[in-house]
Tab-separated table of C-alpha atoms in Angstrom:
chain	number	residue	atom	x	y	z
A	1	ASN	CA	105.050	108.186	98.980
A	2	ALA	CA	104.857	105.066	96.508
A	3	GLY	CA	105.492	101.542	97.963
A	4	VAL	CA	107.025	98.677	96.241
A	5	MET	CA	105.975	98.721	92.619
A	6	GLN	CA	105.892	95.505	90.677
A	7	ASN	CA	104.890	95.020	87.177
A	8	PRO	CA	103.291	93.326	85.374
A	9	ARG	CA	100.664	92.138	87.979
A	10	HIS	CA	99.963	89.221	85.790
A	11	LEU	CA	101.912	87.615	83.152
A	12	VAL	CA	101.346	84.575	80.736
A	13	ARG	CA	104.211	82.700	79.003
A	14	ARG	CA	104.255	79.717	76.857
A	15	ARG	CA	106.756	77.072	77.645
A	16	GLY	CA	110.345	78.107	76.321
A	17	GLN	CA	109.578	81.708	76.329
A	18	GLU	CA	111.279	84.170	78.860
A	19	ALA	CA	109.777	86.062	81.716
A	20	ARG	CA	110.898	89.332	82.982
A	21	LEU	CA	109.563	90.590	86.192
A	22	ARG	CA	110.181	94.260	87.422
A	23	CYS	CA	110.486	95.873	90.928
A	24	SER	CA	110.970	99.123	91.828
A	25	PRO	CA	111.665	99.516	95.581
A	26	VAL	CA	110.344	102.052	98.011
A	27	LYS	CA	112.002	105.433	97.511
A	28	GLY	CA	115.221	105.541	99.477
A	29	HIS	CA	115.603	101.800	99.793
A	30	SER	CA	118.682	100.149	98.575
A	31	HIS	CA	118.138	96.547	99.513
A	32	VAL	CA	115.582	94.250	97.343
A	33	TYR	CA	114.588	90.815	97.774
A	34	TRP	CA	112.678	88.531	95.678
A	35	TYR	CA	110.267	85.764	96.861
A	36	ARG	CA	108.313	83.037	95.396
A	37	GLN	CA	105.020	81.728	96.453
A	38	LEU	CA	104.030	78.404	94.906
A	39	PRO	CA	100.292	77.393	95.277
A	40	GLU	CA	99.408	75.903	98.540
A	41	GLU	CA	102.989	76.776	99.950
A	42	GLY	CA	104.809	79.274	101.871
A	43	LEU	CA	106.864	82.129	100.686
A	44	LYS	CA	110.348	81.048	99.739
A	45	PHE	CA	113.453	83.537	99.604
A	46	MET	CA	115.052	83.598	96.206
A	47	VAL	CA	117.694	86.354	96.112
A	48	TYR	CA	118.980	89.404	98.041
A	49	LEU	CA	120.283	92.251	95.972
A	50	GLN	CA	121.732	95.851	96.861
A	51	LYS	CA	122.516	98.340	93.873
A	52	GLU	CA	124.649	96.628	91.327
A	53	ASN	CA	125.562	93.630	93.742
A	54	ILE	CA	123.929	90.250	94.324
A	55	ILE	CA	124.389	89.636	98.094
A	56	ASP	CA	122.743	86.154	98.559
A	57	GLU	CA	121.362	84.084	95.899
A	58	SER	CA	121.167	80.916	97.506
A	59	GLY	CA	117.431	80.272	97.127
A	60	MET	CA	117.510	80.821	93.360
A	61	PRO	CA	117.678	78.051	90.942
A	62	LYS	CA	121.187	77.821	89.449
A	63	GLU	CA	119.791	77.483	85.854
A	64	ARG	CA	117.371	79.755	83.918
A	65	PHE	CA	116.913	82.268	86.742
A	66	SER	CA	118.847	85.377	87.169
A	67	ALA	CA	118.486	88.821	88.861
A	68	GLU	CA	119.782	92.350	88.856
A	69	PHE	CA	119.485	95.459	90.398
A	70	PRO	CA	121.213	98.181	88.370
A	71	LYS	CA	122.578	101.525	89.407
A	72	GLU	CA	119.304	103.136	87.620
A	73	GLY	CA	116.150	101.559	87.128
A	74	PRO	CA	114.125	98.676	88.578
A	75	SER	CA	115.373	95.375	89.764
A	76	ILE	CA	114.685	92.533	87.190
A	77	LEU	CA	113.826	88.947	87.980
A	78	ARG	CA	114.536	86.900	84.536
A	79	ILE	CA	113.504	83.353	83.965
A	80	GLN	CA	114.833	81.904	80.763
A	81	GLN	CA	112.833	78.886	78.907
A	82	VAL	CA	109.991	78.738	81.471
A	83	VAL	CA	108.431	75.438	82.474
A	84	ARG	CA	104.995	74.972	84.036
A	85	GLY	CA	106.718	74.531	87.388
A	86	ASP	CA	107.545	78.046	87.149
A	87	SER	CA	104.128	78.994	87.638
A	88	ALA	CA	103.860	80.994	90.925
A	89	ALA	CA	103.282	84.399	92.491
A	90	TYR	CA	106.687	86.264	92.535
A	91	PHE	CA	106.934	88.876	95.201
A	92	CYS	CA	109.496	91.723	95.644
A	93	ALA	CA	110.373	93.289	98.917
A	94	SER	CA	112.607	96.277	99.926
A	95	SER	CA	114.098	97.851	102.928
A	96	ARG	CA	116.203	100.464	104.004
A	97	GLY	CA	118.908	98.332	105.585
A	98	THR	CA	119.332	95.344	107.457
A	99	GLY	CA	119.431	94.541	111.310
A	100	GLY	CA	117.301	95.250	114.289
A	101	GLY	CA	114.476	97.407	113.460
A	102	THR	CA	114.575	97.202	109.676
A	103	GLU	CA	110.963	96.487	108.327
A	104	ALA	CA	110.270	94.706	104.969
A	105	PHE	CA	107.792	96.177	102.482
A	106	PHE	CA	106.369	93.866	99.952
A	107	GLY	CA	104.759	94.716	96.464
A	108	GLN	CA	101.567	93.238	95.052
A	109	GLY	CA	103.440	90.528	93.301
A	110	THR	CA	103.444	89.199	89.828
A	111	ARG	CA	101.525	86.330	88.943
A	112	LEU	CA	103.030	84.013	86.223
A	113	THR	CA	101.290	81.501	84.608
A	114	VAL	CA	103.120	79.214	82.001
A	115	VAL	CA	100.721	77.600	79.686
B	1	LYS	CA	118.561	76.509	109.453
B	2	GLN	CA	115.481	78.544	110.204
B	3	GLU	CA	112.087	77.036	110.341
B	4	VAL	CA	109.106	78.971	111.121
B	5	THR	CA	105.616	77.041	112.234
B	6	GLN	CA	102.262	78.854	112.586
B	7	ILE	CA	99.375	77.265	114.393
B	8	PRO	CA	96.632	76.856	113.628
B	9	ALA	CA	96.615	76.568	109.892
B	10	ALA	CA	93.030	77.684	109.617
B	11	LEU	CA	90.575	79.471	112.020
B	12	SER	CA	86.946	80.286	111.465
B	13	VAL	CA	85.262	82.375	114.335
B	14	PRO	CA	82.186	84.633	114.633
B	15	GLU	CA	82.553	88.320	115.014
B	16	GLY	CA	83.508	89.939	117.921
B	17	GLU	CA	85.826	87.031	119.329
B	18	ASN	CA	89.290	87.506	120.575
B	19	LEU	CA	91.987	85.494	118.648
B	20	VAL	CA	95.209	84.147	119.386
B	21	LEU	CA	97.686	83.274	116.405
B	22	ASN	CA	100.881	81.264	117.008
B	23	CYS	CA	104.248	81.545	115.389
B	24	SER	CA	107.163	79.521	116.460
B	25	PHE	CA	110.647	79.375	115.136
B	26	THR	CA	113.755	77.139	115.539
B	27	ASP	CA	116.797	79.758	115.421
B	28	SER	CA	116.490	82.186	118.267
B	29	ALA	CA	119.478	84.471	116.803
B	30	ILE	CA	117.112	86.795	115.222
B	31	TYR	CA	116.933	90.637	114.670
B	32	ASN	CA	113.323	90.898	113.977
B	33	LEU	CA	109.993	89.309	113.904
B	34	GLN	CA	107.304	90.542	111.459
B	35	TRP	CA	103.594	89.729	111.162
B	36	PHE	CA	101.943	90.032	107.506
B	37	ARG	CA	98.374	90.088	106.172
B	38	GLN	CA	97.874	88.627	102.911
B	39	ASP	CA	94.550	88.782	101.137
B	40	PRO	CA	93.757	86.455	98.411
B	41	GLY	CA	95.671	87.299	95.166
B	42	LYS	CA	97.156	90.198	96.844
B	43	GLY	CA	100.545	91.312	98.248
B	44	LEU	CA	101.725	91.372	101.825
B	45	THR	CA	100.917	94.145	104.217
B	46	SER	CA	103.116	94.488	106.937
B	47	LEU	CA	101.205	94.823	110.390
B	48	LEU	CA	103.694	94.917	113.031
B	49	LEU	CA	107.530	94.616	113.651
B	50	ILE	CA	109.206	93.296	116.688
B	51	GLN	CA	112.798	93.687	117.293
B	52	SER	CA	114.560	91.023	119.035
B	53	SER	CA	115.137	93.293	122.128
B	54	GLN	CA	111.487	94.071	122.321
B	55	ARG	CA	108.762	92.071	124.082
B	56	GLU	CA	105.674	93.137	122.417
B	57	GLN	CA	104.263	95.593	119.730
B	58	THR	CA	100.499	97.061	119.550
B	59	SER	CA	98.649	98.647	116.699
B	60	GLY	CA	95.022	99.285	117.165
B	61	ARG	CA	93.242	95.925	117.847
B	62	LEU	CA	96.415	94.006	117.035
B	63	ASN	CA	99.004	93.132	119.736
B	64	ALA	CA	102.068	90.931	119.165
B	65	SER	CA	104.514	89.394	121.551
B	66	LEU	CA	107.801	87.894	121.229
B	67	ASP	CA	109.682	85.404	123.590
B	68	LYS	CA	112.979	85.098	121.683
B	69	SER	CA	114.470	82.542	124.002
B	70	SER	CA	111.868	79.839	123.447
B	71	GLY	CA	111.206	80.866	119.673
B	72	ARG	CA	107.703	82.071	119.941
B	73	SER	CA	105.395	85.009	118.961
B	74	THR	CA	101.652	85.312	119.255
B	75	LEU	CA	99.473	87.577	117.507
B	76	TYR	CA	96.434	88.678	119.524
B	77	ILE	CA	93.398	90.252	117.598
B	78	ALA	CA	90.897	91.946	119.563
B	79	ALA	CA	87.005	92.037	118.906
B	80	SER	CA	87.406	90.263	115.459
B	81	GLN	CA	85.606	91.811	112.384
B	82	PRO	CA	84.768	90.250	109.070
B	83	GLY	CA	87.161	92.622	107.376
B	84	ASP	CA	90.003	90.764	109.621
B	85	SER	CA	89.394	87.649	107.283
B	86	ALA	CA	92.737	86.942	105.471
B	87	THR	CA	96.056	84.811	105.838
B	88	TYR	CA	98.197	85.868	108.520
B	89	LEU	CA	101.843	85.311	107.994
B	90	CYS	CA	104.608	85.204	110.591
B	91	ALA	CA	108.405	85.931	109.332
B	92	VAL	CA	111.688	86.083	111.042
B	93	ASP	CA	115.235	86.808	109.937
B	94	ARG	CA	118.162	85.098	111.102
B	95	GLY	CA	121.749	86.602	112.335
B	96	SER	CA	123.715	84.624	109.949
B	97	THR	CA	121.669	85.360	106.785
B	98	LEU	CA	121.323	89.125	107.024
B	99	GLY	CA	118.130	90.559	105.340
B	100	ARG	CA	116.420	87.404	104.133
B	101	LEU	CA	112.972	86.461	105.846
B	102	TYR	CA	111.869	83.056	106.571
B	103	PHE	CA	108.091	82.552	106.655
B	104	GLY	CA	105.359	80.239	108.140
B	105	ARG	CA	102.891	78.814	106.107
B	106	GLY	CA	100.355	81.159	107.380
B	107	THR	CA	97.146	80.766	109.454
B	108	GLN	CA	93.831	81.432	107.098
B	109	LEU	CA	91.544	83.285	109.143
B	110	THR	CA	87.840	83.847	108.508
B	111	VAL	CA	85.417	85.857	110.509
B	112	TRP	CA	81.946	85.616	109.926
B	113	PRO	CA	79.035	88.012	110.738
């Protein structure tokens, strides 16, 4: 029973390029979350998606960042025109639902380095 | 707004000691509190989940308690081992923002032989 799968594990991009991060949730989970961990900082929420819907994107920068969770396939976090400040670890989590007793499971993360 | 604070930020102890890690949160309207472990360069491993209606949860040498009304949780680690060395993260949700978790900065634990 595979957990949350993220790829790639490491990604290097030059300034101005696009970064695409993929996340496949635990089988049977329809709720996906993306978090960002900057060096020496805690994890910060970015976006919460269900299949084909963005539920809460209040933590995601308004420009250059977008996320989707299509009916088929993994969730994608896309960062356009990357800058050095985007260098961070990006974690995806999934859950079966929300509310009491709902456990979130995290992937291994994608470490983005912008050079 | 939900803010999560973890004390201490770092802890270094000899093997065999019993440890207490502390977590506090400002908004008590939560559904769940979750403790995670993060090893350097790795993802998060869920250790314990406590629902708001529960007072504590146990798994092996780990015991987590929750006092929702005062906004506090403690993670107790018995008979610590070098393999317990990692960063321990506390996270809570919030009733008004379903699903998302609010994290503390973590306690970096080192257990030396």
